[in-house]
Amino acid sequence: GESVGLHLPTLSVQEGDNSIINCAYSNSASDYFIWYKQESGKGPQFIIDIRSNMDKRQGQRVTVLLNKTVKHLSLQIAATQPGDSAVYFCAENMAGKLIFGQGTELSVKP
Amino acid sequence: DAGVIQSPRHEVTEMGQEVTLRCKPISGHNSLFWYRQTMMRGLELLIYFNNNVPIDDSGMPEDRFSAKMPNASFSTLKIQPSEPRDSAVYFCATCGKWDHADTQYFGPGTRLTVL
């Protein structure tokens, strides 16, 4: 029979626009969160992290926001570029183990 | 630093054969994780080691899967016998201090195809 794969949420943006990728996590006791970027044929690559005692953290062109009240995490990418096209995963740390979300596919239109 | 090194990058084998995947962690990293990624199930943690000792193998799917870390610079994931449903990309990741929520760095993965 035909196999059914995960249907990844997809975000399509125009080059130069800002992107916002959202993630809901499951455990209110999680104390550390990471965003990974995975390009086709490669392993997940660390982008930015945030600890639970923070609400916001900025990197180069990326910002992560953490809302512990609603267990929500977001990744903002400023001035999105074609090289940003990839699948983005959020991960929460639970007792030393990373639990990954299903991922969001970002597609950047030139 | 060369990062996490995995070999082989691609493996094609026939059902019933033994498969051994290898991982060399980043020097100085004390913790090592094996993941499996499929379209059906996404990224799943199989097992992880801290200071060469297996801490949690609850993600290992069956007794056909086994993992070892004989020293701080080498780990293997073995499947014996392999089955078509084992086809996936297997990643190794390492970090400095797992219990301090340190960042995990992933290798390039091994794409396994079992015919």
PDB file of N, CA, C and O in Angstrom, chain A residues 3-8 31-32 34 36 38 41-46 49 51 89 93 95-98 100-102, chain B residues 9 33 35 37-43 45 48 56 58 91 98-109 111:
ATOM      1  N   SER A   3       2.428   4.533   1.376  1.00  0.00           N
ATOM      2  CA  SER A   3       2.769   5.044   2.699  1.00  0.00           C
ATOM      3  C   SER A   3       2.344   6.497   2.812  1.00  0.00           C
ATOM      4  O   SER A   3       2.308   7.235   1.824  1.00  0.00           O
ATOM      5  N   VAL A   4       2.014   6.887   4.014  1.00  0.00           N
ATOM      6  CA  VAL A   4       1.610   8.265   4.257  1.00  0.00           C
ATOM      7  C   VAL A   4       2.673   8.916   5.107  1.00  0.00           C
ATOM      8  O   VAL A   4       3.011   8.436   6.182  1.00  0.00           O
ATOM      9  N   GLY A   5       3.234   9.992   4.636  1.00  0.00           N
ATOM     10  CA  GLY A   5       4.265  10.674   5.392  1.00  0.00           C
ATOM     11  C   GLY A   5       3.710  11.835   6.173  1.00  0.00           C
ATOM     12  O   GLY A   5       2.540  12.186   6.060  1.00  0.00           O
ATOM     13  N   LEU A   6       4.579  12.404   6.994  1.00  0.00           N
ATOM     14  CA  LEU A   6       4.210  13.592   7.737  1.00  0.00           C
ATOM     15  C   LEU A   6       3.893  14.722   6.763  1.00  0.00           C
ATOM     16  O   LEU A   6       4.599  14.911   5.789  1.00  0.00           O
ATOM     17  N   HIS A   7       2.838  15.455   7.043  1.00  0.00           N
ATOM     18  CA  HIS A   7       2.527  16.609   6.230  1.00  0.00           C
ATOM     19  C   HIS A   7       3.075  17.815   6.961  1.00  0.00           C
ATOM     20  O   HIS A   7       2.492  18.305   7.931  1.00  0.00           O
ATOM     21  N   LEU A   8       4.252  18.288   6.518  1.00  0.00           N
ATOM     22  CA  LEU A   8       4.879  19.404   7.193  1.00  0.00           C
ATOM     23  C   LEU A   8       4.152  20.694   6.898  1.00  0.00           C
ATOM     24  O   LEU A   8       3.828  20.975   5.739  1.00  0.00           O
ATOM     25  N   ASP A  31      13.245  23.401  30.204  1.00  0.00           N
ATOM     26  CA  ASP A  31      14.006  24.576  30.617  1.00  0.00           C
ATOM     27  C   ASP A  31      14.942  25.113  29.545  1.00  0.00           C
ATOM     28  O   ASP A  31      15.666  26.092  29.784  1.00  0.00           O
ATOM     29  N   TYR A  32      14.917  24.487  28.392  1.00  0.00           N
ATOM     30  CA  TYR A  32      15.874  24.886  27.364  1.00  0.00           C
ATOM     31  C   TYR A  32      15.273  24.533  26.022  1.00  0.00           C
ATOM     32  O   TYR A  32      14.728  23.442  25.841  1.00  0.00           O
ATOM     33  N   ILE A  34      15.692  24.926  21.584  1.00  0.00           N
ATOM     34  CA  ILE A  34      16.630  25.158  20.490  1.00  0.00           C
ATOM     35  C   ILE A  34      15.866  25.167  19.174  1.00  0.00           C
ATOM     36  O   ILE A  34      14.909  24.410  18.993  1.00  0.00           O
ATOM     37  N   TYR A  36      16.549  24.430  15.173  1.00  0.00           N
ATOM     38  CA  TYR A  36      17.470  23.829  14.216  1.00  0.00           C
ATOM     39  C   TYR A  36      16.969  24.079  12.799  1.00  0.00           C
ATOM     40  O   TYR A  36      15.768  24.127  12.548  1.00  0.00           O
ATOM     41  N   GLN A  38      17.329  22.424   8.935  1.00  0.00           N
ATOM     42  CA  GLN A  38      17.795  21.248   8.206  1.00  0.00           C
ATOM     43  C   GLN A  38      17.593  21.454   6.709  1.00  0.00           C
ATOM     44  O   GLN A  38      16.451  21.544   6.239  1.00  0.00           O
ATOM     45  N   GLY A  41      19.250  16.789   2.583  1.00  0.00           N
ATOM     46  CA  GLY A  41      20.434  15.936   2.544  1.00  0.00           C
ATOM     47  C   GLY A  41      21.461  16.197   3.630  1.00  0.00           C
ATOM     48  O   GLY A  41      22.548  15.619   3.601  1.00  0.00           O
ATOM     49  N   LYS A  42      21.109  17.054   4.591  1.00  0.00           N
ATOM     50  CA  LYS A  42      22.059  17.396   5.652  1.00  0.00           C
ATOM     51  C   LYS A  42      21.452  17.135   7.025  1.00  0.00           C
ATOM     52  O   LYS A  42      20.244  16.949   7.164  1.00  0.00           O
ATOM     53  N   GLY A  43      22.296  17.155   8.040  1.00  0.00           N
ATOM     54  CA  GLY A  43      21.819  17.025   9.401  1.00  0.00           C
ATOM     55  C   GLY A  43      21.294  18.347   9.931  1.00  0.00           C
ATOM     56  O   GLY A  43      21.607  19.414   9.396  1.00  0.00           O
ATOM     57  N   PRO A  44      20.475  18.296  10.980  1.00  0.00           N
ATOM     58  CA  PRO A  44      19.999  19.539  11.593  1.00  0.00           C
ATOM     59  C   PRO A  44      21.177  20.400  12.056  1.00  0.00           C
ATOM     60  O   PRO A  44      22.139  19.900  12.627  1.00  0.00           O
ATOM     61  N   GLN A  45      21.041  21.686  11.820  1.00  0.00           N
ATOM     62  CA  GLN A  45      22.098  22.632  12.169  1.00  0.00           C
ATOM     63  C   GLN A  45      21.571  23.614  13.202  1.00  0.00           C
ATOM     64  O   GLN A  45      20.505  24.210  13.023  1.00  0.00           O
ATOM     65  N   PHE A  46      22.312  23.794  14.292  1.00  0.00           N
ATOM     66  CA  PHE A  46      21.914  24.703  15.355  1.00  0.00           C
ATOM     67  C   PHE A  46      21.791  26.138  14.826  1.00  0.00           C
ATOM     68  O   PHE A  46      22.648  26.618  14.095  1.00  0.00           O
ATOM     69  N   ASP A  49      19.363  29.290  20.549  1.00  0.00           N
ATOM     70  CA  ASP A  49      18.725  28.632  21.693  1.00  0.00           C
ATOM     71  C   ASP A  49      18.244  29.682  22.687  1.00  0.00           C
ATOM     72  O   ASP A  49      18.585  30.868  22.580  1.00  0.00           O
ATOM     73  N   ARG A  51      16.938  29.841  27.049  1.00  0.00           N
ATOM     74  CA  ARG A  51      16.635  29.161  28.299  1.00  0.00           C
ATOM     75  C   ARG A  51      15.330  29.695  28.864  1.00  0.00           C
ATOM     76  O   ARG A  51      14.901  30.802  28.521  1.00  0.00           O
ATOM     77  N   PHE A  89      13.137  23.084  12.782  1.00  0.00           N
ATOM     78  CA  PHE A  89      12.621  22.312  13.903  1.00  0.00           C
ATOM     79  C   PHE A  89      12.849  23.076  15.203  1.00  0.00           C
ATOM     80  O   PHE A  89      13.930  23.606  15.434  1.00  0.00           O
ATOM     81  N   ASN A  93      14.158  20.699  25.724  1.00  0.00           N
ATOM     82  CA  ASN A  93      14.968  19.799  26.525  1.00  0.00           C
ATOM     83  C   ASN A  93      14.164  19.299  27.722  1.00  0.00           C
ATOM     84  O   ASN A  93      13.668  20.099  28.515  1.00  0.00           O
ATOM     85  N   ALA A  95      14.827  16.725  30.735  1.00  0.00           N
ATOM     86  CA  ALA A  95      15.728  15.842  31.482  1.00  0.00           C
ATOM     87  C   ALA A  95      16.882  15.340  30.615  1.00  0.00           C
ATOM     88  O   ALA A  95      17.226  14.153  30.655  1.00  0.00           O
ATOM     89  N   GLY A  96      17.472  16.237  29.862  1.00  0.00           N
ATOM     90  CA  GLY A  96      18.634  15.874  29.062  1.00  0.00           C
ATOM     91  C   GLY A  96      18.324  15.343  27.679  1.00  0.00           C
ATOM     92  O   GLY A  96      19.234  15.156  26.880  1.00  0.00           O
ATOM     93  N   LYS A  97      17.057  15.095  27.396  1.00  0.00           N
ATOM     94  CA  LYS A  97      16.673  14.598  26.076  1.00  0.00           C
ATOM     95  C   LYS A  97      15.992  15.713  25.294  1.00  0.00           C
ATOM     96  O   LYS A  97      15.171  16.448  25.842  1.00  0.00           O
ATOM     97  N   LEU A  98      16.353  15.816  24.020  1.00  0.00           N
ATOM     98  CA  LEU A  98      15.688  16.783  23.161  1.00  0.00           C
ATOM     99  C   LEU A  98      14.475  16.127  22.512  1.00  0.00           C
ATOM    100  O   LEU A  98      14.577  15.062  21.922  1.00  0.00           O
ATOM    101  N   PHE A 100      11.827  16.785  19.610  1.00  0.00           N
ATOM    102  CA  PHE A 100      11.701  17.631  18.424  1.00  0.00           C
ATOM    103  C   PHE A 100      10.256  17.751  17.981  1.00  0.00           C
ATOM    104  O   PHE A 100       9.477  16.803  18.048  1.00  0.00           O
ATOM    105  N   GLY A 101       9.919  18.931  17.484  1.00  0.00           N
ATOM    106  CA  GLY A 101       8.652  19.137  16.821  1.00  0.00           C
ATOM    107  C   GLY A 101       8.694  18.537  15.429  1.00  0.00           C
ATOM    108  O   GLY A 101       9.734  18.039  14.977  1.00  0.00           O
ATOM    109  N   GLN A 102       7.577  18.603  14.734  1.00  0.00           N
ATOM    110  CA  GLN A 102       7.504  17.954  13.422  1.00  0.00           C
ATOM    111  C   GLN A 102       8.218  18.745  12.343  1.00  0.00           C
ATOM    112  O   GLN A 102       8.528  18.202  11.290  1.00  0.00           O
TER     113      GLN A 102
ATOM    114  N   ARG B   9      28.087   7.332   4.618  1.00  0.00           N
ATOM    115  CA  ARG B   9      27.065   8.343   4.354  1.00  0.00           C
ATOM    116  C   ARG B   9      25.821   7.704   3.728  1.00  0.00           C
ATOM    117  O   ARG B   9      24.703   8.175   3.936  1.00  0.00           O
ATOM    118  N   PHE B  33      24.231  10.964  21.083  1.00  0.00           N
ATOM    119  CA  PHE B  33      22.834  10.607  20.840  1.00  0.00           C
ATOM    120  C   PHE B  33      22.705   9.996  19.440  1.00  0.00           C
ATOM    121  O   PHE B  33      23.302  10.481  18.482  1.00  0.00           O
ATOM    122  N   TYR B  35      19.795   9.247  16.570  1.00  0.00           N
ATOM    123  CA  TYR B  35      18.442   9.555  16.132  1.00  0.00           C
ATOM    124  C   TYR B  35      18.149   8.844  14.814  1.00  0.00           C
ATOM    125  O   TYR B  35      19.043   8.526  14.040  1.00  0.00           O
ATOM    126  N   GLN B  37      15.472   9.409  11.441  1.00  0.00           N
ATOM    127  CA  GLN B  37      14.529  10.337  10.821  1.00  0.00           C
ATOM    128  C   GLN B  37      13.845   9.675   9.635  1.00  0.00           C
ATOM    129  O   GLN B  37      14.501   9.160   8.721  1.00  0.00           O
ATOM    130  N   THR B  38      12.533   9.667   9.656  1.00  0.00           N
ATOM    131  CA  THR B  38      11.730   9.152   8.552  1.00  0.00           C
ATOM    132  C   THR B  38      10.614  10.137   8.256  1.00  0.00           C
ATOM    133  O   THR B  38      10.271  10.982   9.092  1.00  0.00           O
ATOM    134  N   MET B  39      10.042  10.014   7.078  1.00  0.00           N
ATOM    135  CA  MET B  39       8.917  10.872   6.733  1.00  0.00           C
ATOM    136  C   MET B  39       7.716  10.551   7.614  1.00  0.00           C
ATOM    137  O   MET B  39       6.929  11.426   7.954  1.00  0.00           O
ATOM    138  N   MET B  40       7.583   9.286   7.977  1.00  0.00           N
ATOM    139  CA  MET B  40       6.414   8.874   8.754  1.00  0.00           C
ATOM    140  C   MET B  40       6.465   9.386  10.185  1.00  0.00           C
ATOM    141  O   MET B  40       5.457   9.817  10.733  1.00  0.00           O
ATOM    142  N   ARG B  41       7.650   9.330  10.801  1.00  0.00           N
ATOM    143  CA  ARG B  41       7.732   9.567  12.243  1.00  0.00           C
ATOM    144  C   ARG B  41       8.593  10.765  12.628  1.00  0.00           C
ATOM    145  O   ARG B  41       8.736  11.075  13.810  1.00  0.00           O
ATOM    146  N   GLY B  42       9.169  11.422  11.635  1.00  0.00           N
ATOM    147  CA  GLY B  42      10.006  12.581  11.952  1.00  0.00           C
ATOM    148  C   GLY B  42      11.322  12.154  12.587  1.00  0.00           C
ATOM    149  O   GLY B  42      11.851  11.092  12.302  1.00  0.00           O
ATOM    150  N   LEU B  43      11.827  12.984  13.487  1.00  0.00           N
ATOM    151  CA  LEU B  43      13.121  12.761  14.131  1.00  0.00           C
ATOM    152  C   LEU B  43      12.886  12.120  15.498  1.00  0.00           C
ATOM    153  O   LEU B  43      12.276  12.720  16.371  1.00  0.00           O
ATOM    154  N   LEU B  45      14.565  10.028  18.898  1.00  0.00           N
ATOM    155  CA  LEU B  45      15.740   9.655  19.669  1.00  0.00           C
ATOM    156  C   LEU B  45      15.718   8.149  19.921  1.00  0.00           C
ATOM    157  O   LEU B  45      14.723   7.610  20.415  1.00  0.00           O
ATOM    158  N   TYR B  48      20.896   7.329  24.042  1.00  0.00           N
ATOM    159  CA  TYR B  48      21.989   8.261  24.267  1.00  0.00           C
ATOM    160  C   TYR B  48      22.910   7.789  25.376  1.00  0.00           C
ATOM    161  O   TYR B  48      22.511   7.022  26.255  1.00  0.00           O
ATOM    162  N   ASP B  56      19.752   6.035  28.376  1.00  0.00           N
ATOM    163  CA  ASP B  56      18.347   5.801  28.057  1.00  0.00           C
ATOM    164  C   ASP B  56      18.258   5.169  26.674  1.00  0.00           C
ATOM    165  O   ASP B  56      18.625   5.796  25.691  1.00  0.00           O
ATOM    166  N   SER B  58      15.309   3.702  25.691  1.00  0.00           N
ATOM    167  CA  SER B  58      13.874   3.435  25.536  1.00  0.00           C
ATOM    168  C   SER B  58      13.369   3.691  24.120  1.00  0.00           C
ATOM    169  O   SER B  58      12.315   3.201  23.740  1.00  0.00           O
ATOM    170  N   PHE B  91      21.012   9.725  12.387  1.00  0.00           N
ATOM    171  CA  PHE B  91      21.903  10.811  12.788  1.00  0.00           C
ATOM    172  C   PHE B  91      22.542  10.518  14.136  1.00  0.00           C
ATOM    173  O   PHE B  91      21.908   9.961  15.043  1.00  0.00           O
ATOM    174  N   TRP B  98      25.053  16.843  28.853  1.00  0.00           N
ATOM    175  CA  TRP B  98      23.643  16.602  28.600  1.00  0.00           C
ATOM    176  C   TRP B  98      22.762  17.084  29.739  1.00  0.00           C
ATOM    177  O   TRP B  98      21.649  17.538  29.518  1.00  0.00           O
ATOM    178  N   ASP B  99      23.216  16.978  30.948  1.00  0.00           N
ATOM    179  CA  ASP B  99      22.339  17.329  32.058  1.00  0.00           C
ATOM    180  C   ASP B  99      22.328  18.837  32.322  1.00  0.00           C
ATOM    181  O   ASP B  99      21.608  19.303  33.180  1.00  0.00           O
ATOM    182  N   HIS B 100      23.129  19.569  31.574  1.00  0.00           N
ATOM    183  CA  HIS B 100      23.093  21.019  31.671  1.00  0.00           C
ATOM    184  C   HIS B 100      22.485  21.645  30.432  1.00  0.00           C
ATOM    185  O   HIS B 100      22.711  22.794  30.134  1.00  0.00           O
ATOM    186  N   ALA B 101      21.718  20.829  29.743  1.00  0.00           N
ATOM    187  CA  ALA B 101      20.995  21.331  28.588  1.00  0.00           C
ATOM    188  C   ALA B 101      21.937  22.023  27.615  1.00  0.00           C
ATOM    189  O   ALA B 101      21.726  23.167  27.232  1.00  0.00           O
ATOM    190  N   ASP B 102      22.952  21.321  27.221  1.00  0.00           N
ATOM    191  CA  ASP B 102      23.897  21.873  26.266  1.00  0.00           C
ATOM    192  C   ASP B 102      23.405  21.613  24.846  1.00  0.00           C
ATOM    193  O   ASP B 102      22.626  20.704  24.606  1.00  0.00           O
ATOM    194  N   THR B 103      23.884  22.401  23.936  1.00  0.00           N
ATOM    195  CA  THR B 103      23.457  22.278  22.545  1.00  0.00           C
ATOM    196  C   THR B 103      23.981  20.987  21.932  1.00  0.00           C
ATOM    197  O   THR B 103      25.150  20.639  22.095  1.00  0.00           O
ATOM    198  N   GLN B 104      23.124  20.290  21.210  1.00  0.00           N
ATOM    199  CA  GLN B 104      23.538  19.096  20.489  1.00  0.00           C
ATOM    200  C   GLN B 104      23.921  19.472  19.068  1.00  0.00           C
ATOM    201  O   GLN B 104      23.208  20.213  18.397  1.00  0.00           O
ATOM    202  N   TYR B 105      25.037  18.915  18.606  1.00  0.00           N
ATOM    203  CA  TYR B 105      25.515  19.144  17.252  1.00  0.00           C
ATOM    204  C   TYR B 105      25.393  17.832  16.475  1.00  0.00           C
ATOM    205  O   TYR B 105      25.863  16.792  16.928  1.00  0.00           O
ATOM    206  N   PHE B 106      24.776  17.936  15.319  1.00  0.00           N
ATOM    207  CA  PHE B 106      24.461  16.753  14.527  1.00  0.00           C
ATOM    208  C   PHE B 106      25.512  16.476  13.458  1.00  0.00           C
ATOM    209  O   PHE B 106      26.095  17.395  12.880  1.00  0.00           O
ATOM    210  N   GLY B 107      25.697  15.184  13.186  1.00  0.00           N
ATOM    211  CA  GLY B 107      26.496  14.777  12.052  1.00  0.00           C
ATOM    212  C   GLY B 107      25.674  14.839  10.775  1.00  0.00           C
ATOM    213  O   GLY B 107      24.478  15.177  10.803  1.00  0.00           O
ATOM    214  N   PRO B 108      26.286  14.505   9.641  1.00  0.00           N
ATOM    215  CA  PRO B 108      25.602  14.600   8.341  1.00  0.00           C
ATOM    216  C   PRO B 108      24.592  13.478   8.110  1.00  0.00           C
ATOM    217  O   PRO B 108      23.789  13.556   7.192  1.00  0.00           O
ATOM    218  N   GLY B 109      24.645  12.430   8.926  1.00  0.00           N
ATOM    219  CA  GLY B 109      23.677  11.346   8.786  1.00  0.00           C
ATOM    220  C   GLY B 109      24.155  10.220   7.883  1.00  0.00           C
ATOM    221  O   GLY B 109      25.043  10.396   7.036  1.00  0.00           O
ATOM    222  N   ARG B 111      22.279   7.574   5.321  1.00  0.00           N
ATOM    223  CA  ARG B 111      21.020   7.187   4.681  1.00  0.00           C
ATOM    224  C   ARG B 111      21.042   5.688   4.438  1.00  0.00           C
ATOM    225  O   ARG B 111      21.841   5.193   3.644  1.00  0.00           O
TER     226      ARG B 111
END
